[in-house]
mmCIF file of C-alpha atoms in Angstrom:
data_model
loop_
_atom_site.group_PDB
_atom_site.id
_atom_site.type_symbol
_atom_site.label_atom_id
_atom_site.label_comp_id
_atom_site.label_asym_id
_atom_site.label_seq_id
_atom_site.Cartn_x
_atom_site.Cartn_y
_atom_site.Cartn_z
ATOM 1 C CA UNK N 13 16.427 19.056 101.699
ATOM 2 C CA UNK N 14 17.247 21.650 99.464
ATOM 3 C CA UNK N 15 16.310 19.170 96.193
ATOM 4 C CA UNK N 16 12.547 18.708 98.197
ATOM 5 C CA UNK N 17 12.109 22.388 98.063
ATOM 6 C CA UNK N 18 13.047 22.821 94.850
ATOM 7 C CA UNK N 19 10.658 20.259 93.792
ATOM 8 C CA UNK N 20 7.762 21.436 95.726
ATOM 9 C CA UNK N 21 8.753 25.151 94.171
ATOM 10 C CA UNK N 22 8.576 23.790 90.632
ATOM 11 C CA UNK N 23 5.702 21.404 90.874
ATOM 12 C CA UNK N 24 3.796 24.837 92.390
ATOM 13 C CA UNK N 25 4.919 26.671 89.852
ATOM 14 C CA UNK N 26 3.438 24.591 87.081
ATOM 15 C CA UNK N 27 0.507 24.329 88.675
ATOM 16 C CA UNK N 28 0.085 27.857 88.539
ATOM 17 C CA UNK N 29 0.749 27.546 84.997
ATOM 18 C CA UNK N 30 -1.843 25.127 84.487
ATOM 19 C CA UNK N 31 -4.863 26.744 86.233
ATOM 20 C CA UNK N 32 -3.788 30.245 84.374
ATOM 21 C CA UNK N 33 -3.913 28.424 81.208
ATOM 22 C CA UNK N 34 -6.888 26.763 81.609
ATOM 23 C CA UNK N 35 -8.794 29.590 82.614
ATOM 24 C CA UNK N 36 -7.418 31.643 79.589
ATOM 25 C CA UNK N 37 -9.802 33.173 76.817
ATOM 26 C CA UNK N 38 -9.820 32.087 73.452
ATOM 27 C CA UNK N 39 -8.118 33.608 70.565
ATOM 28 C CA UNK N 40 -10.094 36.250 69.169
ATOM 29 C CA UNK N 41 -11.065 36.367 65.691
ATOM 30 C CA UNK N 42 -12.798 39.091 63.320
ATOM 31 C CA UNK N 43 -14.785 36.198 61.475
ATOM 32 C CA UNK N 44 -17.856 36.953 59.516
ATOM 33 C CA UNK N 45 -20.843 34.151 59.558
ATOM 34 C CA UNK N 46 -23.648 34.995 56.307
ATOM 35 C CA UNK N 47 -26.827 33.874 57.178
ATOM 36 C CA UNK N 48 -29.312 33.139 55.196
ATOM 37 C CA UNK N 49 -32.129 35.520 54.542
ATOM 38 C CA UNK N 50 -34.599 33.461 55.956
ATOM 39 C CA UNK N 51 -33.382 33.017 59.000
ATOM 40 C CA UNK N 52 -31.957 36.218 59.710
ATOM 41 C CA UNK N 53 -34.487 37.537 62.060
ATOM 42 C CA UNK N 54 -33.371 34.666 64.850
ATOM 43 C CA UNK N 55 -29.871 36.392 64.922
ATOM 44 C CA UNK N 56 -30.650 39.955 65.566
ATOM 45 C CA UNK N 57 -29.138 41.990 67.974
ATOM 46 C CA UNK N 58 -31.116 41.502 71.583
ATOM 47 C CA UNK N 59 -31.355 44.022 74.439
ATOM 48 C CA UNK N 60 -28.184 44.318 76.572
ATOM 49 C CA UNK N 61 -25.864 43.456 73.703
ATOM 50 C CA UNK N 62 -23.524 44.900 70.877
ATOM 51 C CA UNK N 63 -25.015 45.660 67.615
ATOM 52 C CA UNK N 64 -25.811 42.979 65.786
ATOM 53 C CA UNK N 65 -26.789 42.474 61.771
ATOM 54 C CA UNK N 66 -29.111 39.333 61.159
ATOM 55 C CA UNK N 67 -27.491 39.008 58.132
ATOM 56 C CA UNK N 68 -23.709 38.967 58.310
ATOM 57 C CA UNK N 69 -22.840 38.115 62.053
ATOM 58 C CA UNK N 70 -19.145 39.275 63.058
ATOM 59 C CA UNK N 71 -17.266 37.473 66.162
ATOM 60 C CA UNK N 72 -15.308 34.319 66.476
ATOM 61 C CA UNK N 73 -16.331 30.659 65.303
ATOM 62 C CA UNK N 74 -14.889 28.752 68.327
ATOM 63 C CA UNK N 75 -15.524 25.671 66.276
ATOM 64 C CA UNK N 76 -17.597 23.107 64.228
ATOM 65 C CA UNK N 77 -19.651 20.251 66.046
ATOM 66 C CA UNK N 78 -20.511 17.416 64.655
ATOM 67 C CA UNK N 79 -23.234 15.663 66.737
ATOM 68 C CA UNK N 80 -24.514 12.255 66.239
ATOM 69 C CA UNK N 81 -28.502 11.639 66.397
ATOM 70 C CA UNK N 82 -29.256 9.492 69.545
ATOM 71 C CA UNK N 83 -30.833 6.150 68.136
ATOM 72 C CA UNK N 84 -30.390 6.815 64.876
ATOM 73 C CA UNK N 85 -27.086 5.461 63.829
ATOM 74 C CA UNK N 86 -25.161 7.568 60.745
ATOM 75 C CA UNK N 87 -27.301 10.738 61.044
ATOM 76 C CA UNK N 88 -25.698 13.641 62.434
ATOM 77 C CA UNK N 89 -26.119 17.517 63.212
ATOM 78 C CA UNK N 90 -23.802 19.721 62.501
ATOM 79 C CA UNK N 91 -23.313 22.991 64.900
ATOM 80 C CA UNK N 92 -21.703 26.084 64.319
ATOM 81 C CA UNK N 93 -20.194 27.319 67.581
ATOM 82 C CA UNK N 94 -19.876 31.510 67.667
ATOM 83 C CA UNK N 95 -19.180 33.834 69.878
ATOM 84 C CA UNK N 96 -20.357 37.924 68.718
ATOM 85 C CA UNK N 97 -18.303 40.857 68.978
ATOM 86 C CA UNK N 98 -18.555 42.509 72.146
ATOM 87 C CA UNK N 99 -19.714 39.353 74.228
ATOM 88 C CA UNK N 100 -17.259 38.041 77.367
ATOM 89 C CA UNK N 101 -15.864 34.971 76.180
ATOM 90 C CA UNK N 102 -18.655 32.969 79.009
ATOM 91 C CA UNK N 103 -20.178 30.014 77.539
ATOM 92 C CA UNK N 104 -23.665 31.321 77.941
ATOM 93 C CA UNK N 105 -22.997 33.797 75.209
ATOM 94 C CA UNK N 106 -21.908 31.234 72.331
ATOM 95 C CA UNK N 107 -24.288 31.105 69.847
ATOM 96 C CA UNK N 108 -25.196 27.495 68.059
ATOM 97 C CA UNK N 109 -26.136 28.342 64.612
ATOM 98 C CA UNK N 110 -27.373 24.687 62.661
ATOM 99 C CA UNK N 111 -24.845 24.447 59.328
ATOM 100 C CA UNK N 112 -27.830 24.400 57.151
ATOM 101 C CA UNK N 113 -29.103 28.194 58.194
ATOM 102 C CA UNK N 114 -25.741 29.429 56.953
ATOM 103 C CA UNK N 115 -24.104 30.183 53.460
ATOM 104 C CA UNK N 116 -21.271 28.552 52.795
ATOM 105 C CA UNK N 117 -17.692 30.266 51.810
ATOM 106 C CA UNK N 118 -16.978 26.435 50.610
ATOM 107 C CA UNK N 119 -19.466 27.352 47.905
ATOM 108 C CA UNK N 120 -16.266 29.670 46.693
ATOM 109 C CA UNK N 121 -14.203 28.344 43.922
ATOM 110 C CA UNK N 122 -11.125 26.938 46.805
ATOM 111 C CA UNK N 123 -9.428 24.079 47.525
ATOM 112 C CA UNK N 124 -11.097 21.967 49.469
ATOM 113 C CA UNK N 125 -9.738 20.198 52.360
ATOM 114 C CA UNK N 126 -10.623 16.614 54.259
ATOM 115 C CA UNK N 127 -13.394 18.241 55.698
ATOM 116 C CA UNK N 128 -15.200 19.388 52.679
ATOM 117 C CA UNK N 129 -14.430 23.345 53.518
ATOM 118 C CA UNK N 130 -17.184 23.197 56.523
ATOM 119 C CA UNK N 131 -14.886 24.748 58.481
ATOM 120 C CA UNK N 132 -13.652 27.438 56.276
ATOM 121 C CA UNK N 133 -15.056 30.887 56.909
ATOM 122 C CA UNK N 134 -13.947 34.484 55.674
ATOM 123 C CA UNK N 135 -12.754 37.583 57.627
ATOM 124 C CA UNK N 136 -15.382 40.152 57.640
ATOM 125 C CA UNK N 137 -13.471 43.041 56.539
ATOM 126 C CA UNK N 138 -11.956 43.114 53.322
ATOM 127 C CA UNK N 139 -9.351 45.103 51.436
ATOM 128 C CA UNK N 140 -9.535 45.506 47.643
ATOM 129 C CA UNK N 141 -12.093 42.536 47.748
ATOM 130 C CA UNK N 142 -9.125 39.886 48.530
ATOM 131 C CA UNK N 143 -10.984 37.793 50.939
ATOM 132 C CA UNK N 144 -9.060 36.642 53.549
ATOM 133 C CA UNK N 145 -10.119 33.112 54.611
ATOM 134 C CA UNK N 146 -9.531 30.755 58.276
ATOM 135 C CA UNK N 147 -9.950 27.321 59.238
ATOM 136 C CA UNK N 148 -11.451 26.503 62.721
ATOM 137 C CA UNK N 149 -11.437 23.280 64.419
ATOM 138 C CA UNK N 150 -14.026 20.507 63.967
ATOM 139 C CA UNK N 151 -14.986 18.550 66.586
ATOM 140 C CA UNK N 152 -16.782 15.296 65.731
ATOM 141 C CA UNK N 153 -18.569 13.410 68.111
ATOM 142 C CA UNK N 154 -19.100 10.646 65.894
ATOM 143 C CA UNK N 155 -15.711 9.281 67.135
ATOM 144 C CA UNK N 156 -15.061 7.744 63.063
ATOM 145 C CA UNK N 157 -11.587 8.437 61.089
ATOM 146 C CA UNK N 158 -13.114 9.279 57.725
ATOM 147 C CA UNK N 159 -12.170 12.234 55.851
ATOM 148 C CA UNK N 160 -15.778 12.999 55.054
ATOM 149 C CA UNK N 161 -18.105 14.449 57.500
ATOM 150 C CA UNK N 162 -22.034 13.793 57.436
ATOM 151 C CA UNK N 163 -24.158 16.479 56.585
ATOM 152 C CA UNK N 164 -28.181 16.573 57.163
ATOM 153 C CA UNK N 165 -30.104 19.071 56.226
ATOM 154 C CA UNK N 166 -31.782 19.352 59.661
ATOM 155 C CA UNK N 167 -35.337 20.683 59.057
ATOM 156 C CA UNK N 168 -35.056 21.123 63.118
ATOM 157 C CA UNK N 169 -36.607 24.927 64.302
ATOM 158 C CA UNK N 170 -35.667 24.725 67.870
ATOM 159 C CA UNK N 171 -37.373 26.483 70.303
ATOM 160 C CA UNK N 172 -36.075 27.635 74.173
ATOM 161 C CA UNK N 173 -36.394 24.871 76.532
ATOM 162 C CA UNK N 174 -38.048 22.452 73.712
ATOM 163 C CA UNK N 175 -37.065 19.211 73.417
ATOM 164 C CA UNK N 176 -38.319 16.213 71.278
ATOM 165 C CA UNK N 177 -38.848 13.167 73.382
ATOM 166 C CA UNK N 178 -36.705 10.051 73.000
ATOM 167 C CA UNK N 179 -38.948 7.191 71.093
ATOM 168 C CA UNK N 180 -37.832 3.901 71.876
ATOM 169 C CA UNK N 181 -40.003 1.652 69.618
ATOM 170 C CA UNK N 182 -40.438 -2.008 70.809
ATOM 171 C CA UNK N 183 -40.516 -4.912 68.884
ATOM 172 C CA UNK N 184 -44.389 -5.024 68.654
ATOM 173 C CA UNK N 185 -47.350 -1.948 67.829
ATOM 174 C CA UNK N 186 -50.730 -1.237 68.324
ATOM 175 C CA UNK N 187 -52.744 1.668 67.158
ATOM 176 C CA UNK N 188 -55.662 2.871 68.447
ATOM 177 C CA UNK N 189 -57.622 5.625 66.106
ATOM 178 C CA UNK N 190 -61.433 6.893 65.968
ATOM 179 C CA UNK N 191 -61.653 7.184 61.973
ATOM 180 C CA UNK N 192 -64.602 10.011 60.048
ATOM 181 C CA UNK N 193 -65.230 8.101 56.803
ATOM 182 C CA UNK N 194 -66.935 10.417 54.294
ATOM 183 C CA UNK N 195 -68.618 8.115 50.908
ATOM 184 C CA UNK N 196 -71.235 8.321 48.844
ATOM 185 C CA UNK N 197 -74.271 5.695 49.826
ATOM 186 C CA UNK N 198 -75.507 4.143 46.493
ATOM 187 C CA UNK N 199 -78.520 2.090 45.565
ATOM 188 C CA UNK N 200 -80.642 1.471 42.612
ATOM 189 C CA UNK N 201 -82.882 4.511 43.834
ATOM 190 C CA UNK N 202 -80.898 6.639 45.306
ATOM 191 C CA UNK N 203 -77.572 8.111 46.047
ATOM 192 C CA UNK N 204 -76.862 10.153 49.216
ATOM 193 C CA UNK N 205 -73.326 11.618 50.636
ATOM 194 C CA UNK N 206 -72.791 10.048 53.904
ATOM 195 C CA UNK N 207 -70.221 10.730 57.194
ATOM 196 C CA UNK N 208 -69.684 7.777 59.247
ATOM 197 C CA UNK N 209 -67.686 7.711 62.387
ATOM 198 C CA UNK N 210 -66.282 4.438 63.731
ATOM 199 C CA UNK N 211 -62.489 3.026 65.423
ATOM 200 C CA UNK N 212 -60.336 0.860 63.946
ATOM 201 C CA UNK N 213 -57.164 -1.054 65.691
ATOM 202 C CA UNK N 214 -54.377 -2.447 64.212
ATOM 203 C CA UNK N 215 -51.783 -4.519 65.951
ATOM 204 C CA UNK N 216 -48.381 -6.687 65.024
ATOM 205 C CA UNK N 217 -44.851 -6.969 64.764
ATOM 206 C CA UNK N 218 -42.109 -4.232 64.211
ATOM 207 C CA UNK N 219 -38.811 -5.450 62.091
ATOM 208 C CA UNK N 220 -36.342 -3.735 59.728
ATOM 209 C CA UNK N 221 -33.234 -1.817 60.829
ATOM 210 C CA UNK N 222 -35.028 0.492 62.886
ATOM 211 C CA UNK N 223 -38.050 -0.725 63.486
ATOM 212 C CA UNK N 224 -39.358 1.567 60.465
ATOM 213 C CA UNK N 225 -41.740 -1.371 58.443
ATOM 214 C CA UNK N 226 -44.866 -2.727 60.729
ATOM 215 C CA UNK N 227 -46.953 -5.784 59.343
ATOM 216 C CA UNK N 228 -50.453 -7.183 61.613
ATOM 217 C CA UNK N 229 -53.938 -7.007 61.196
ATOM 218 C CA UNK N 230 -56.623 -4.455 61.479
ATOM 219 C CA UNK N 231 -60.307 -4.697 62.632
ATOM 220 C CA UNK N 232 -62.520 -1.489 62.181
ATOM 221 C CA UNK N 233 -66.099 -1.130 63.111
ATOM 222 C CA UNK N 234 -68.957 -0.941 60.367
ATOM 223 C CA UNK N 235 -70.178 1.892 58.396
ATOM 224 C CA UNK N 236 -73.286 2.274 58.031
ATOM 225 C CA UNK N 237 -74.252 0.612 54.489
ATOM 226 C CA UNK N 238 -77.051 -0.340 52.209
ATOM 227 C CA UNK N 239 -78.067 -3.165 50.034
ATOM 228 C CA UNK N 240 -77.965 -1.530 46.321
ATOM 229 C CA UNK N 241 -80.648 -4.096 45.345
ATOM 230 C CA UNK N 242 -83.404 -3.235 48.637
ATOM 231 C CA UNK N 243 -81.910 -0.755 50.474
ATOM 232 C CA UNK N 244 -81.955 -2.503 53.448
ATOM 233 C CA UNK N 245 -79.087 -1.818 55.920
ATOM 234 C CA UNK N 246 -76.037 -3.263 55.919
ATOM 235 C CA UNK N 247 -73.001 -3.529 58.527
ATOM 236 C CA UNK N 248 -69.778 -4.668 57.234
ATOM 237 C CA UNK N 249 -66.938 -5.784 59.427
ATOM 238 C CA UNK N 250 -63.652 -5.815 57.256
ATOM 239 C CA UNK N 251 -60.482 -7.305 59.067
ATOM 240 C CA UNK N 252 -57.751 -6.724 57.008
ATOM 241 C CA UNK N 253 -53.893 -7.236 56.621
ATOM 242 C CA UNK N 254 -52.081 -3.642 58.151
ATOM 243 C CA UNK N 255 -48.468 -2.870 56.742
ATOM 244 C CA UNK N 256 -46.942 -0.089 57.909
ATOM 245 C CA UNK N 257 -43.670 1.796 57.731
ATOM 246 C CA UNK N 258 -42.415 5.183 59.068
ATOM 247 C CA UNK N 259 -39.581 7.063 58.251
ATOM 248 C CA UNK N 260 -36.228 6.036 60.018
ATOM 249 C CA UNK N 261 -34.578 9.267 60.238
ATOM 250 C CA UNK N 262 -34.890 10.988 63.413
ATOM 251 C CA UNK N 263 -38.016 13.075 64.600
ATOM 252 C CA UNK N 264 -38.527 16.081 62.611
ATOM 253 C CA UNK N 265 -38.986 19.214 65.269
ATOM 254 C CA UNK N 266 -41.199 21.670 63.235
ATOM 255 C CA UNK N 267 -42.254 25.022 64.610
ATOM 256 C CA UNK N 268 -42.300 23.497 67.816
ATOM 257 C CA UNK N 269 -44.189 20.251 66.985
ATOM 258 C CA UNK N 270 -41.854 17.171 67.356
ATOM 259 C CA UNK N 271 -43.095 14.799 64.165
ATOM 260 C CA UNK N 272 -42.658 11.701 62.074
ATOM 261 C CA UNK N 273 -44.020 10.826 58.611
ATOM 262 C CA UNK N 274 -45.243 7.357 57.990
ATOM 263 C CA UNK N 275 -47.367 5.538 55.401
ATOM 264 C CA UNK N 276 -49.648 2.288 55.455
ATOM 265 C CA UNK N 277 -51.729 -0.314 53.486
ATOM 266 C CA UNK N 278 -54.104 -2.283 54.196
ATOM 267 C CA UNK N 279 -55.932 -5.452 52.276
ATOM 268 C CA UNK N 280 -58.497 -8.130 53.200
ATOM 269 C CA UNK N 281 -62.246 -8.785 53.747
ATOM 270 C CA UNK N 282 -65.595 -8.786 55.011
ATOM 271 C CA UNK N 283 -66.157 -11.787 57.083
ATOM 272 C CA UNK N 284 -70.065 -12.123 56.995
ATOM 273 C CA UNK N 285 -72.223 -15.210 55.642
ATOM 274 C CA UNK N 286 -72.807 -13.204 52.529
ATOM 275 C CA UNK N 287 -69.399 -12.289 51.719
ATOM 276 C CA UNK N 288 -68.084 -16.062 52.819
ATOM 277 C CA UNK N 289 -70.841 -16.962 50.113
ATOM 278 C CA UNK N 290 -69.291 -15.369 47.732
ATOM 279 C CA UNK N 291 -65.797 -16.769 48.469
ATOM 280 C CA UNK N 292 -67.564 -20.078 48.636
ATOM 281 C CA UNK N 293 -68.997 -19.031 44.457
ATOM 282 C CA UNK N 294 -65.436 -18.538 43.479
ATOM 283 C CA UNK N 295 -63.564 -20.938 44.866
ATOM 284 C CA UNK N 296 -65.461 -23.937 46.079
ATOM 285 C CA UNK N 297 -68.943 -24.025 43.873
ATOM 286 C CA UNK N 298 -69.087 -27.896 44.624
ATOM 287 C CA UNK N 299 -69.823 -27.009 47.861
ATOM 288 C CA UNK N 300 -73.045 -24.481 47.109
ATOM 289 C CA UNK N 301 -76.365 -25.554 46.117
ATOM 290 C CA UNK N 302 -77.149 -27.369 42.656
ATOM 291 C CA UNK N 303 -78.188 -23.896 41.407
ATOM 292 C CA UNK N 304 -74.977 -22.521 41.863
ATOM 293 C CA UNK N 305 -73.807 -23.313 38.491
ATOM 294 C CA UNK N 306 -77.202 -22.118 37.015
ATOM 295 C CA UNK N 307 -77.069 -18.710 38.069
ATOM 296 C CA UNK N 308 -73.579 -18.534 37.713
ATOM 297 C CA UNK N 309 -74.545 -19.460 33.714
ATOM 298 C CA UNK N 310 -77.244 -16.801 33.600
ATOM 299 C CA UNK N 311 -74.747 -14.280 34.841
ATOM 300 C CA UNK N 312 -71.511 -15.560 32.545
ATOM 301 C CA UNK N 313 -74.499 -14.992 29.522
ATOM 302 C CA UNK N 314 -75.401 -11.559 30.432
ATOM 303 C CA UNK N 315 -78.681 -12.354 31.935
ATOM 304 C CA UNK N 316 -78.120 -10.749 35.629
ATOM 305 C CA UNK N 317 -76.043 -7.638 34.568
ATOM 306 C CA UNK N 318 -76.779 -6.248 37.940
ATOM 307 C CA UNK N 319 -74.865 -9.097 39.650
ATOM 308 C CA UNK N 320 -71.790 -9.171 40.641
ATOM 309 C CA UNK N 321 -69.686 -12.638 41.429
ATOM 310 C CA UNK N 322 -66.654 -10.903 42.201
ATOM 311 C CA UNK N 323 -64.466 -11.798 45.153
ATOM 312 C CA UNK N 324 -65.550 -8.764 48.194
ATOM 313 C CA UNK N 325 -61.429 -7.782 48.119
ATOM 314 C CA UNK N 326 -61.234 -4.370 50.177
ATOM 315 C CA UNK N 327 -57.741 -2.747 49.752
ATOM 316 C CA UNK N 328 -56.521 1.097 51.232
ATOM 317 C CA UNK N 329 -53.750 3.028 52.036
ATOM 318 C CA UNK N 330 -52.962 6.252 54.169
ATOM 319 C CA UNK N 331 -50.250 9.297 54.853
ATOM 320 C CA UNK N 332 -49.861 10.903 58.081
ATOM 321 C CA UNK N 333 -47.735 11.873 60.951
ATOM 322 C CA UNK N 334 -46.765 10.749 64.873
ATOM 323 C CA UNK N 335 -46.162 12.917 67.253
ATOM 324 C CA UNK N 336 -44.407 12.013 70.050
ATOM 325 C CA UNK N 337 -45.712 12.106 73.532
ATOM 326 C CA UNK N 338 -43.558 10.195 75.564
ATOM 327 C CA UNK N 339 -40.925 7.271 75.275
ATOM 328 C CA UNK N 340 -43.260 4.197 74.260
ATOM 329 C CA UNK N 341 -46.230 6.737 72.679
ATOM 330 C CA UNK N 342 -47.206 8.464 69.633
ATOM 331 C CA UNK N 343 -50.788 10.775 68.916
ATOM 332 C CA UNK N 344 -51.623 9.704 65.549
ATOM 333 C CA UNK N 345 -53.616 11.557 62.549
ATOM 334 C CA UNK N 346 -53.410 10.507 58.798
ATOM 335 C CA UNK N 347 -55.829 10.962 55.679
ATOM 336 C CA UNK N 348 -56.639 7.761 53.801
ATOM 337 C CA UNK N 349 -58.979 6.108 51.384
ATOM 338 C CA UNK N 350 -60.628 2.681 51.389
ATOM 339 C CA UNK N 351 -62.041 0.450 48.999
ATOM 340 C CA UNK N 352 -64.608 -1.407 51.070
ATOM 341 C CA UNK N 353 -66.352 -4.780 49.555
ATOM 342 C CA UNK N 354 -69.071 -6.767 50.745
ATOM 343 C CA UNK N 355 -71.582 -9.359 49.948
ATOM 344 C CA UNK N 356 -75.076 -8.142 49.733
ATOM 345 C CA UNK N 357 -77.847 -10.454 48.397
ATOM 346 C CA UNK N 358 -79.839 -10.342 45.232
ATOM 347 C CA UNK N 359 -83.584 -10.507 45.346
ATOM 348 C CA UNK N 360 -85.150 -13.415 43.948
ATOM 349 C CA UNK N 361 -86.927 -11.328 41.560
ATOM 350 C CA UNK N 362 -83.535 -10.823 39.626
ATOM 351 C CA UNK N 363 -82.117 -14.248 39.980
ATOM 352 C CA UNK N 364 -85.111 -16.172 38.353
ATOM 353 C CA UNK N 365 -86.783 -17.100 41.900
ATOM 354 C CA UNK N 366 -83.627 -18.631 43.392
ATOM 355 C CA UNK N 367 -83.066 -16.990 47.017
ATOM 356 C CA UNK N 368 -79.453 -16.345 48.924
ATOM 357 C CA UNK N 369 -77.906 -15.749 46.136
ATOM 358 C CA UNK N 370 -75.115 -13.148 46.857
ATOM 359 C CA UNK N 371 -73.236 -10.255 44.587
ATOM 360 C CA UNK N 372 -70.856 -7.624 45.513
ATOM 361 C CA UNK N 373 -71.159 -4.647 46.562
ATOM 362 C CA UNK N 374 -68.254 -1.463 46.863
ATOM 363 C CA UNK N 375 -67.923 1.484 48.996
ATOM 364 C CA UNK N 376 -65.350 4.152 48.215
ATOM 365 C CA UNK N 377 -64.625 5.947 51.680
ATOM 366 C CA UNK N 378 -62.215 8.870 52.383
ATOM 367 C CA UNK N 379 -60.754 8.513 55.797
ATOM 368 C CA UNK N 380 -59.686 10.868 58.675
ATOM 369 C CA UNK N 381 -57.930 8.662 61.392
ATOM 370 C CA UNK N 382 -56.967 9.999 65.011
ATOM 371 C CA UNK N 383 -55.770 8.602 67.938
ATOM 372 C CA UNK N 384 -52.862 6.427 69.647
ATOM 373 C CA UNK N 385 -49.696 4.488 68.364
ATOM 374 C CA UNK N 386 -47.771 2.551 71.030
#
């Protein structure tokens, strides 16, 4: 009986032990964190608490986190933990500072450790100008064994309560965008600047790594046109090949306005009986009329300088951003410019009397797109 209540008085005992040690405060520290001089007004002092310099901050680093991105495999943030001068050691009064607002004591000629001196940081007072320098531990959430840590240069401004949503991209997209196309409208008589308004969709398959590179096609509705030769009006319907590709890293938080960069091309064709003509000229002249090879003659001698046989090949490319808005969502905008061919026909009065006889004709557009990515 006497061994029982021993027991019981020992296990109670360390029990004691454990709850007083795991309630205990950590080990102070008179550490001095430099920020950097653009950054410095996020760190001043606020109402209620100790004195605080924007510049040089003076506490304890608890520690270093290293945080991996969610869904974006071997990118990672890296925290520093600190806790000011005056504070209560309650977790609501640590401080996350990102690594890249700080200057680095690593950038000290020292020796470096496995960690590549992240951890390092220097006493805030000095005697005789001996700095007096402290490791703190690094906790990293990456769960790997190398010596080197991951570093990104998060461009990241977080704001209270703000949070980028999670994009899950599925194997497939489609955007959605109202385009402003601004060109010049040319003929033989007369040139005029012109805005045209119009959508455009663009659907196909995601692949790569990440989902990053897009290919499909693209339809967009006609701007409004002329025939250089008549001025009569013209509506041409381009569908073209769409490639796509936006960047893989994670979504860039900037002043508040979750982002990612991407970039596209496009190339194809008008698909109208002129156009198809011309194809038709190029490829396949048994096909066309016995005069095919007659005006094709006159315009191989220099008779019909005002024709063109070329194939109608339209071709563009674009820069912009997504924005998230929810899981499967992005708002759109990018700035563009378009090479648009088309087949226009040639009055009869150029061609020698001959009738349907078709040239190309070229529209330069700058584009403004806006509108959905799923």
């Amino acid at each position: 009986m006497r061994n029982i209540r021993y027991l019981i008085s020992l296990v109670s005992i360390l029990c004691v032990l454990l709850i007083f040690t795991g309630c205990s405060s950590i080990q102070r520290f008179d550490d001095a964190v430099r920020i950097k001089q653009e950054h410095q007004n996020k760190y001043e002092a606020k109402s209620g608490q100790s004195v605080q310099d924007g510049r040089t901050l003076k506490g304890t680093v608890v520690e270093i986190v290293i945080i991996p991105r969610k869904n974006f495999p071997g990118f990672s943030d890296t925290i520093v933990v600190f806790l000011p001068n005056g504070l209560k050691d309650d977790k609501e009064n640590y401080q996350k500072i990102p690594f890249n607002e700080i200057d680095r004591v690593a950038q000290l000629t020292i020796t470096e450790n496995k960690f590549g001196n992240i951890n390092v940081f220097e006493n805030y007072n000095t005697t005789e100008g001996i700095r007096q320098l402290r490791s703190v531990p690094v906790k990293n959430l990456n769960f790997n064994e190398c010596d080197c840590l991951p570093l990104d240069l998060d461009l990241s401004i977080d704001l209270p309560g703000f949070k980028c949503p999670d994009r899950q991209y599925a194997p497939f997209f489609l955007e959605a965008r109202g385009v402003a196309s601004a060109y010049s409208l040319t003929t033989r008589v007369s040139s005029e600047s012109n805005i045209g308004y119009g959508l455009e969709a663009a659907a196909g398959i995601r692949f790569g790594g990440m989902n990053e590179w897009g290919v499909g096609l693209a339809y967009s509705t006609p701007i409004i046109s002329k025939n250089s030769f008549t001025g009569a009006g013209l509506n041409p319907q381009p569908i073209l090949l769409h490639i796509r590709y936006q960047m893989s890293k994670n979504v860039v938080n900037l002043l508040g306005i979750c982002m990612k960069p991407f970039a596209y091309g496009q190339i194809g064709a008008t698909f109208d009986d002129v156009s198809l003509n011309l194809f038709k000229l190029n490829f396949a002249p048994s096909n066309c009329s016995s005069c095919n090879q007659l005006v094709q003659d006159l315009q191989a001698s220099g008779q019909l300088p005002e024709v063109d046989f070329s194939l109608p090949i339209s071709f563009g490319t674009g820069v912009g951003v997504e924005i998230p808005l929810a899981e499967s969502l992005d708002l759109g905008v990018d700035l563009g410019w378009r090479s648009l061919a088309y087949g226009e026909l040639v009055p009869s009065s150029i061609v020698a009397g001959f009738t349907n006889v078709p040239s190309m004709g070229r529209i330069n557009t700058f584009r403004l797109r806006f509108g959905l990515t799923f």
